[in-house]
Amino acid sequence: MAVTIRDVARASGVHISTVSRTFSAPHLVNPNTRSRVLAHAEELGYRPNRAARALITGRTYNIGLIVADIANPFFPPLIKAAESQARKHDHHIFVADTNEDAALEEEVVRALAKQVDGVLLVSPRMSNTLIERLSREVPLVVVNRQIAGIPAVVMDVARGARTAVEHLTALGHRHLALLGGPRGSWTSREIRRSAAATARAAGAELTIIGPNAPTEFGGLTVAQDVLRAGATAVLAYNDLMAIGLIEGLMAAGAGVPADVSVVGIDDIMLSRLTRPKLTTVATPTAAAGRAAVDMLLAHGDDRRTTAHIHLQTELVIRDSTGRGPGPHSPADPGDVNAPEGVAS
Amino acid sequence: MAVTIRDVARASGVHISTVSRTFSAPHLVNPNTRSRVLAHAEELGYRPNRAARALITGRTYNIGLIVADIANPFFPPLIKAAESQARKHDHHIFVADTNEDAALEEEVVRALAKQVDGVLLVSPRMSNTLIERLSREVPLVVVNRQIAGIPAVVMDVARGARTAVEHLTALGHRHLALLGGPRGSWTSREIRRSAAATARAAGAELTIIGPNAPTEFGGLTVAQDVLRAGATAVLAYNDLMAIGLIEGLMAAGAGVPADVSVVGIDDIMLSRLTRPKLTTVATPTAAAGRAAVDMLLAHGDDRRTTAHIHLQTELVIRDSTGRGPGPHSPADPGDVNAPEGVAS
DNA sequence: ATGAAAGCGCTAACAC
DNA sequence: GTGTTAGCGCTTTCAT
């Protein structure tokens, strides 16, 4: 076994509790003793065993972070930001990937519960009821889900969807399609609700297609459905689906944006690199990761206050959207010929 | 605090050691007692505290996984595979991102050492010496680095680089450029060594450009250097750099592959989606993640056996490479006009 | 097959 | 300011 507090105590000629205090309450120990202990600790390569410490204090200095699919480019920037923010507060992050499986989410939260100070549930697929139950077993912060009594960081995708639909109707599109996300996704429901309301207000038709897998393949496979429905513009649940859809449309001989306009959501790095460059609703993923960590650490023991943080989204207009068959509004916020623009 | 072994013991009317045995050595306890204990445990929602267990057994059932940059699309599939493989063995994964910072790598390994059974060091940037030293403090498995005495999983990028260079010279390119990776990268050195030897054997000139940041931006910024050097074909350290380079070349008015051919390494998802589709050396990242976990768990305590696992790479020919100015070899393995081909 | 007791590495009262 | 003691939740001898 490695070097323990006892070794340091022996080397320094003090009791182990003094060594303990040197690390966990330095102000309680005589400066001379402290520096002596520190010196010996350094020399022996001593590091307090966090697990042992946690057994008493109840604080592990670990955070669990659960995502549906690490390989989905939406998540890594969020994970990275969370990890970096956690490290600032001397915490480590356990990352778990649940393969878009709601049942696995529960299992993983339970498995992690004892060795973390709290869990970040990002875009969970499980039910509200279950989340509420789990939040009684371990402090939870949810990202992209609103539940009364559960601290949350949510991106305002409803507003994003509205802006996107308005962009499309302003371009003269009268028949839109919405590619829904996976079952259990709160974000997907929000988008749907908002897109439907906005389309109705603009007098445009909206065909809902889905639920779909939130992947490139999920988008690719519904290209035919979009064409069959006769939609000239599509809002997809996320960029990956949008990119897959564009591939599928082009393979079917439809031009983007000549025949069909496509808007994604997320603004993953990829969306600037595919051709045509994707018009999309940018979501502040890194900010969400940081905010979620801050919330979890702030809440700590105080489980009463339950804030919900709302993060803004914004439409980034690129090359995958263009004029529709109908008259386009003179109030069109996006100049389609400009190389890149942002409308919020 | 949550429900402990004591609560279960009380409810079942047995001593805590019997409850302990029920979970850690079931065969030592009477079947009747066992099922009674299990029933009460289930009812109370008892879960053994792994940290407490680890204090005695020395096994945490946790694995550390350290990568340079989670946001680099090369890593997520590896992390995902490792996480999934770890879960099969009832282990959890701590993921840490070191921001391409060699010093931070050391710090993170030390911080994690006590709470994991071992650490997976993926594409480390630190020195061999340091890795050797750390491996005495905690079991280590290194991915993409060869060090005597340290268990490793390496992808055969040397062979991949050779195949890529041969592909380019066969197409008639006489002046190649190599975009080097970050300082401290073993992979980068391997690629360089192999590309240089292969180019020399083919009588082609090779200009080395770098080290560079292993990002899209890293590639974008050296487009001018490539053109100035007069190279007509480029092998980049990874796909991200290759894609950035293509952007930079096109912005400078050079056609790809018309004027310059570009080959990447990794075959990240992105490389099929950009235009032109990227010719690249595919690396088996998921397999590497699984193998690394298996190695770590197999080695366990037995630190003597030190296997090195080699994983093959293969050239995937897409649309970013084409004929060079020189005579192209009749033995050209890749038919440039075919939509997609694999040459190993 | 089960209980008793010691102890993993550490912190947290409580004395002095 | 420092030592003493008890104990976090659990496993592991050693008895019985």
Short mmCIF file of C-alpha atoms in Angstrom, two decimals, chain B residues 30-339:
data_model
loop_
_atom_site.label_atom_id
_atom_site.label_comp_id
_atom_site.label_asym_id
_atom_site.label_seq_id
_atom_site.Cartn_x
_atom_site.Cartn_y
_atom_site.Cartn_z
CA ASN B 30 -26.51 -20.51 4.24
CA PRO B 31 -28.89 -20.25 1.28
CA ASN B 32 -31.82 -19.48 3.52
CA THR B 33 -30.02 -16.77 5.42
CA ARG B 34 -28.71 -15.44 2.15
CA SER B 35 -32.08 -15.02 0.52
CA ARG B 36 -33.49 -13.47 3.68
CA VAL B 37 -30.67 -10.94 3.78
CA LEU B 38 -30.99 -10.28 0.07
CA ALA B 39 -34.71 -9.66 0.48
CA HIS B 40 -34.20 -7.15 3.27
CA ALA B 41 -31.37 -5.46 1.40
CA GLU B 42 -33.54 -5.12 -1.66
CA GLU B 43 -36.40 -3.73 0.37
CA LEU B 44 -34.23 -1.17 2.11
CA GLY B 45 -32.51 -0.27 -1.13
CA TYR B 46 -29.11 -1.20 0.23
CA ARG B 47 -26.04 -0.87 -1.95
CA PRO B 48 -22.57 -1.68 -0.65
CA ASN B 49 -20.45 1.42 -0.34
CA ARG B 50 -17.62 0.86 -2.74
CA ALA B 51 -15.35 3.43 -1.19
CA ALA B 52 -15.57 1.76 2.20
CA ARG B 53 -14.98 -1.61 0.62
CA ALA B 54 -11.99 -0.28 -1.27
CA LEU B 55 -10.43 0.91 1.94
CA ILE B 56 -9.97 -2.72 2.95
CA THR B 57 -9.70 -4.62 -0.30
CA GLY B 58 -7.67 -2.06 -2.14
CA ARG B 59 -9.89 -2.47 -5.17
CA THR B 60 -11.97 0.53 -6.14
CA TYR B 61 -13.65 -0.83 -9.26
CA ASN B 62 -12.85 2.50 -10.87
CA ILE B 63 -10.62 3.24 -13.83
CA GLY B 64 -9.10 6.57 -14.76
CA LEU B 65 -9.05 7.57 -18.42
CA ILE B 66 -6.95 10.52 -19.43
CA VAL B 67 -7.18 12.18 -22.82
CA ALA B 68 -5.68 15.35 -24.22
CA ASP B 69 -8.93 16.80 -25.49
CA ILE B 70 -12.39 15.28 -25.25
CA ALA B 71 -13.63 17.67 -27.90
CA ASN B 72 -11.26 16.14 -30.44
CA PRO B 73 -13.53 13.68 -32.29
CA PHE B 74 -10.82 11.08 -32.19
CA PHE B 75 -11.36 10.42 -28.49
CA PRO B 76 -15.10 10.01 -27.88
CA PRO B 77 -15.43 6.67 -29.67
CA LEU B 78 -12.48 5.40 -27.66
CA ILE B 79 -13.95 6.67 -24.42
CA LYS B 80 -17.31 5.20 -25.25
CA ALA B 81 -15.84 1.80 -25.97
CA ALA B 82 -13.74 1.86 -22.83
CA GLU B 83 -16.69 2.90 -20.72
CA SER B 84 -18.86 0.18 -22.13
CA GLN B 85 -16.19 -2.46 -21.69
CA ALA B 86 -15.51 -1.29 -18.14
CA ARG B 87 -19.15 -1.55 -17.25
CA LYS B 88 -19.19 -5.15 -18.40
CA HIS B 89 -16.66 -5.78 -15.66
CA ASP B 90 -18.60 -3.69 -13.20
CA HIS B 91 -16.12 -0.84 -13.27
CA HIS B 92 -16.70 2.87 -13.63
CA ILE B 93 -14.62 5.33 -15.59
CA PHE B 94 -13.24 8.66 -14.48
CA VAL B 95 -12.59 10.81 -17.52
CA ALA B 96 -10.14 13.67 -17.39
CA ASP B 97 -9.24 16.13 -20.12
CA THR B 98 -5.80 17.64 -19.90
CA ASN B 99 -6.06 20.31 -22.56
CA GLU B 100 -3.01 19.01 -24.39
CA ASP B 101 -0.98 19.98 -21.34
CA ALA B 102 1.77 17.54 -20.36
CA ALA B 103 2.13 18.97 -16.85
CA LEU B 104 -1.56 18.65 -16.18
CA GLU B 105 -1.37 14.99 -17.17
CA GLU B 106 0.99 14.23 -14.32
CA GLU B 107 -1.14 16.16 -11.87
CA VAL B 108 -4.29 14.35 -12.92
CA VAL B 109 -2.74 10.90 -12.73
CA ARG B 110 -1.55 11.61 -9.20
CA ALA B 111 -4.91 13.02 -8.16
CA LEU B 112 -6.73 10.00 -9.52
CA ALA B 113 -4.24 7.37 -8.41
CA LYS B 114 -5.79 6.58 -5.04
CA GLN B 115 -9.34 6.20 -6.21
CA VAL B 116 -8.82 3.97 -9.21
CA ASP B 117 -7.47 0.51 -9.86
CA GLY B 118 -5.50 1.84 -12.77
CA VAL B 119 -5.18 4.59 -15.30
CA LEU B 120 -5.52 4.55 -19.07
CA LEU B 121 -3.22 7.13 -20.59
CA VAL B 122 -4.39 7.83 -24.11
CA SER B 123 -1.98 9.52 -26.49
CA PRO B 124 -0.02 11.03 -23.61
CA ARG B 125 2.04 14.14 -24.12
CA MET B 126 4.36 13.65 -21.17
CA SER B 127 7.78 12.07 -21.28
CA ASN B 128 8.56 8.36 -21.16
CA THR B 129 10.56 8.90 -18.00
CA LEU B 130 7.62 10.41 -16.23
CA ILE B 131 5.29 7.67 -17.40
CA GLU B 132 7.69 5.09 -16.04
CA ARG B 133 7.82 6.84 -12.72
CA LEU B 134 4.04 7.15 -12.48
CA SER B 135 3.60 3.50 -13.38
CA ARG B 136 5.26 2.67 -10.08
CA GLU B 137 2.57 4.57 -8.23
CA VAL B 138 -0.46 3.22 -10.05
CA PRO B 139 -1.06 0.53 -12.69
CA LEU B 140 -0.90 2.19 -16.06
CA VAL B 141 -1.90 1.17 -19.55
CA VAL B 142 -0.74 3.47 -22.28
CA VAL B 143 -2.48 3.90 -25.60
CA ASN B 144 -0.46 5.13 -28.58
CA ARG B 145 2.95 5.01 -27.00
CA GLN B 146 5.58 2.33 -26.76
CA ILE B 147 7.67 2.16 -23.64
CA ALA B 148 9.56 -0.90 -22.49
CA GLY B 149 7.96 -2.34 -19.39
CA ILE B 150 4.69 -0.46 -19.72
CA PRO B 151 1.62 -2.32 -20.99
CA ALA B 152 0.45 -0.63 -24.14
CA VAL B 153 -2.09 -0.63 -26.91
CA VAL B 154 -0.70 0.95 -30.04
CA MET B 155 -2.20 1.61 -33.38
CA ASP B 156 0.14 0.91 -36.22
CA VAL B 157 0.30 4.43 -37.59
CA ALA B 158 3.76 3.83 -39.02
CA ARG B 159 2.30 1.34 -41.41
CA GLY B 160 -0.61 3.67 -42.04
CA ALA B 161 1.72 6.54 -42.89
CA ARG B 162 3.71 4.31 -45.20
CA THR B 163 0.57 3.22 -47.04
CA ALA B 164 -0.57 6.81 -47.33
CA VAL B 165 2.75 8.02 -48.72
CA GLU B 166 2.89 5.12 -51.15
CA HIS B 167 -0.61 5.99 -52.30
CA LEU B 168 0.51 9.57 -52.97
CA THR B 169 3.75 8.72 -54.75
CA ALA B 170 1.93 6.13 -56.82
CA LEU B 171 -0.36 8.92 -57.96
CA GLY B 172 2.67 10.76 -59.27
CA HIS B 173 3.35 13.20 -56.45
CA ARG B 174 7.04 14.02 -56.15
CA HIS B 175 6.95 16.64 -53.44
CA LEU B 176 5.05 15.84 -50.28
CA ALA B 177 4.50 17.74 -47.07
CA LEU B 178 3.95 16.28 -43.64
CA LEU B 179 1.93 18.21 -41.07
CA GLY B 180 3.37 17.17 -37.73
CA GLY B 181 1.29 16.78 -34.59
CA PRO B 182 1.77 18.25 -31.15
CA ARG B 183 5.02 18.14 -29.27
CA GLY B 184 5.30 15.08 -27.07
CA SER B 185 3.16 12.90 -29.32
CA TRP B 186 4.66 9.47 -29.95
CA THR B 187 2.24 8.98 -32.79
CA SER B 188 3.52 12.10 -34.47
CA ARG B 189 7.10 10.88 -34.27
CA GLU B 190 6.12 7.49 -35.67
CA ILE B 191 4.31 9.05 -38.57
CA ARG B 192 7.20 11.31 -39.32
CA ARG B 193 9.77 8.56 -39.20
CA SER B 194 7.74 6.26 -41.39
CA ALA B 195 6.70 8.94 -43.89
CA ALA B 196 10.29 10.12 -44.24
CA ALA B 197 11.60 6.63 -44.87
CA THR B 198 8.86 5.85 -47.36
CA ALA B 199 9.28 9.10 -49.26
CA ARG B 200 13.02 8.58 -49.43
CA ALA B 201 12.55 5.06 -50.77
CA ALA B 202 10.24 6.42 -53.46
CA GLY B 203 12.66 9.21 -54.30
CA ALA B 204 10.15 11.89 -53.35
CA GLU B 205 10.86 15.06 -51.48
CA LEU B 206 9.24 15.51 -48.06
CA THR B 207 8.82 18.85 -46.30
CA ILE B 208 8.06 18.68 -42.61
CA ILE B 209 5.78 21.37 -41.25
CA GLY B 210 5.20 21.55 -37.54
CA PRO B 211 4.72 20.79 -34.72
CA ASN B 212 1.13 21.93 -34.99
CA ALA B 213 -1.92 21.96 -32.77
CA PRO B 214 -3.91 18.79 -33.56
CA THR B 215 -6.96 20.80 -34.50
CA GLU B 216 -8.77 22.15 -37.50
CA PHE B 217 -7.19 25.51 -36.79
CA GLY B 218 -3.76 23.92 -36.68
CA GLY B 219 -4.28 22.78 -40.26
CA LEU B 220 -5.93 25.96 -41.45
CA THR B 221 -3.01 28.14 -40.45
CA VAL B 222 -0.36 26.19 -42.35
CA ALA B 223 -2.07 26.17 -45.75
CA GLN B 224 0.21 28.98 -46.90
CA ASP B 225 3.30 27.07 -45.74
CA VAL B 226 2.22 24.09 -47.80
CA LEU B 227 1.73 26.17 -50.93
CA ARG B 228 4.95 28.06 -50.40
CA ALA B 229 6.86 24.79 -50.04
CA GLY B 230 5.49 23.72 -53.41
CA ALA B 231 4.14 20.40 -52.17
CA THR B 232 1.38 18.81 -54.24
CA ALA B 233 0.37 16.29 -51.62
CA VAL B 234 0.07 16.40 -47.86
CA LEU B 235 -0.18 13.87 -45.07
CA ALA B 236 -1.61 15.42 -41.94
CA TYR B 237 -1.18 14.23 -38.36
CA ASN B 238 -4.93 13.78 -38.02
CA ASP B 239 -8.20 14.34 -39.82
CA LEU B 240 -9.00 17.55 -38.03
CA MET B 241 -5.79 19.13 -39.29
CA ALA B 242 -6.39 17.72 -42.74
CA ILE B 243 -9.86 19.22 -42.87
CA GLY B 244 -8.60 22.57 -41.66
CA LEU B 245 -5.86 22.45 -44.22
CA ILE B 246 -8.34 21.78 -47.01
CA GLU B 247 -10.35 24.80 -45.91
CA GLY B 248 -7.20 26.90 -45.90
CA LEU B 249 -6.09 25.67 -49.30
CA MET B 250 -9.46 26.34 -50.86
CA ALA B 251 -9.59 29.78 -49.32
CA ALA B 252 -6.22 30.42 -50.94
CA GLY B 253 -7.62 29.36 -54.29
CA ALA B 254 -6.00 25.95 -54.47
CA GLY B 255 -8.17 23.02 -55.49
CA VAL B 256 -8.29 19.76 -53.56
CA PRO B 257 -7.45 17.32 -55.02
CA ALA B 258 -6.92 19.22 -58.30
CA ASP B 259 -3.87 21.16 -57.08
CA VAL B 260 -3.07 19.52 -53.79
CA SER B 261 -3.95 16.07 -52.48
CA VAL B 262 -4.60 15.69 -48.77
CA VAL B 263 -4.58 12.61 -46.57
CA GLY B 264 -5.64 12.56 -42.93
CA ILE B 265 -5.28 10.03 -40.15
CA ASP B 266 -7.99 8.63 -37.84
CA ASP B 267 -11.09 8.39 -40.01
CA ILE B 268 -13.29 10.33 -37.64
CA MET B 269 -16.95 10.51 -38.55
CA LEU B 270 -16.41 13.99 -39.89
CA SER B 271 -14.12 12.83 -42.67
CA ARG B 272 -16.98 11.21 -44.58
CA LEU B 273 -19.05 14.37 -44.33
CA THR B 274 -16.80 17.16 -45.49
CA ARG B 275 -16.38 17.90 -49.18
CA PRO B 276 -14.24 16.59 -50.71
CA LYS B 277 -14.58 13.47 -48.62
CA LEU B 278 -11.29 12.86 -46.93
CA THR B 279 -8.85 10.14 -47.86
CA THR B 280 -7.51 8.98 -44.52
CA VAL B 281 -5.81 6.28 -42.50
CA ALA B 282 -8.46 4.64 -40.34
CA THR B 283 -7.41 3.86 -36.78
CA PRO B 284 -9.33 1.32 -34.70
CA THR B 285 -10.22 3.59 -31.80
CA ALA B 286 -13.06 1.60 -30.30
CA ALA B 287 -10.99 -1.58 -30.35
CA ALA B 288 -8.17 0.32 -28.66
CA GLY B 289 -10.48 1.47 -25.88
CA ARG B 290 -11.74 -2.03 -25.24
CA ALA B 291 -8.28 -3.57 -25.39
CA ALA B 292 -6.86 -1.02 -22.98
CA VAL B 293 -9.54 -1.74 -20.41
CA ASP B 294 -9.09 -5.48 -20.78
CA MET B 295 -5.38 -5.13 -20.36
CA LEU B 296 -5.68 -3.06 -17.25
CA LEU B 297 -8.12 -5.45 -15.64
CA ALA B 298 -6.17 -8.52 -16.69
CA HIS B 299 -2.91 -7.19 -15.39
CA GLY B 300 -4.53 -6.26 -12.14
CA ASP B 301 -1.93 -7.03 -9.56
CA ASP B 302 0.32 -9.02 -11.84
CA ARG B 303 2.60 -6.23 -12.88
CA ARG B 304 5.27 -8.43 -14.41
CA THR B 305 3.77 -9.47 -17.71
CA THR B 306 3.84 -6.50 -19.98
CA ALA B 307 2.14 -7.07 -23.27
CA HIS B 308 2.03 -4.64 -26.14
CA ILE B 309 -1.00 -4.95 -28.33
CA HIS B 310 -0.72 -3.75 -31.92
CA LEU B 311 -3.81 -2.73 -33.81
CA GLN B 312 -3.86 -2.42 -37.57
CA THR B 313 -4.72 0.71 -39.51
CA GLU B 314 -5.95 0.94 -43.07
CA LEU B 315 -6.00 3.53 -45.78
CA VAL B 316 -9.47 4.62 -46.82
CA ILE B 317 -9.35 6.27 -50.21
CA ARG B 318 -11.98 8.92 -50.77
CA ASP B 319 -12.00 12.15 -52.75
CA SER B 320 -9.26 14.36 -51.35
CA THR B 321 -6.43 12.65 -53.23
CA GLY B 322 -5.79 12.60 -56.97
CA ARG B 323 -3.14 12.56 -59.69
CA GLY B 324 0.08 14.45 -59.14
CA PRO B 325 2.27 16.19 -61.70
CA GLY B 326 4.71 13.30 -62.12
CA PRO B 327 4.14 9.99 -63.85
CA HIS B 328 1.88 7.88 -61.77
CA SER B 329 2.74 4.31 -61.09
CA PRO B 330 0.80 1.65 -62.99
CA ALA B 331 0.79 -0.23 -59.68
CA ASP B 332 -1.30 2.51 -58.11
CA PRO B 333 -3.35 0.59 -55.57
CA GLY B 334 -6.22 3.02 -55.44
CA ASP B 335 -8.52 3.70 -58.33
CA VAL B 336 -9.06 7.37 -57.84
CA ASN B 337 -12.30 7.39 -59.69
CA ALA B 338 -13.95 4.69 -57.63
CA PRO B 339 -16.24 6.19 -54.99
#
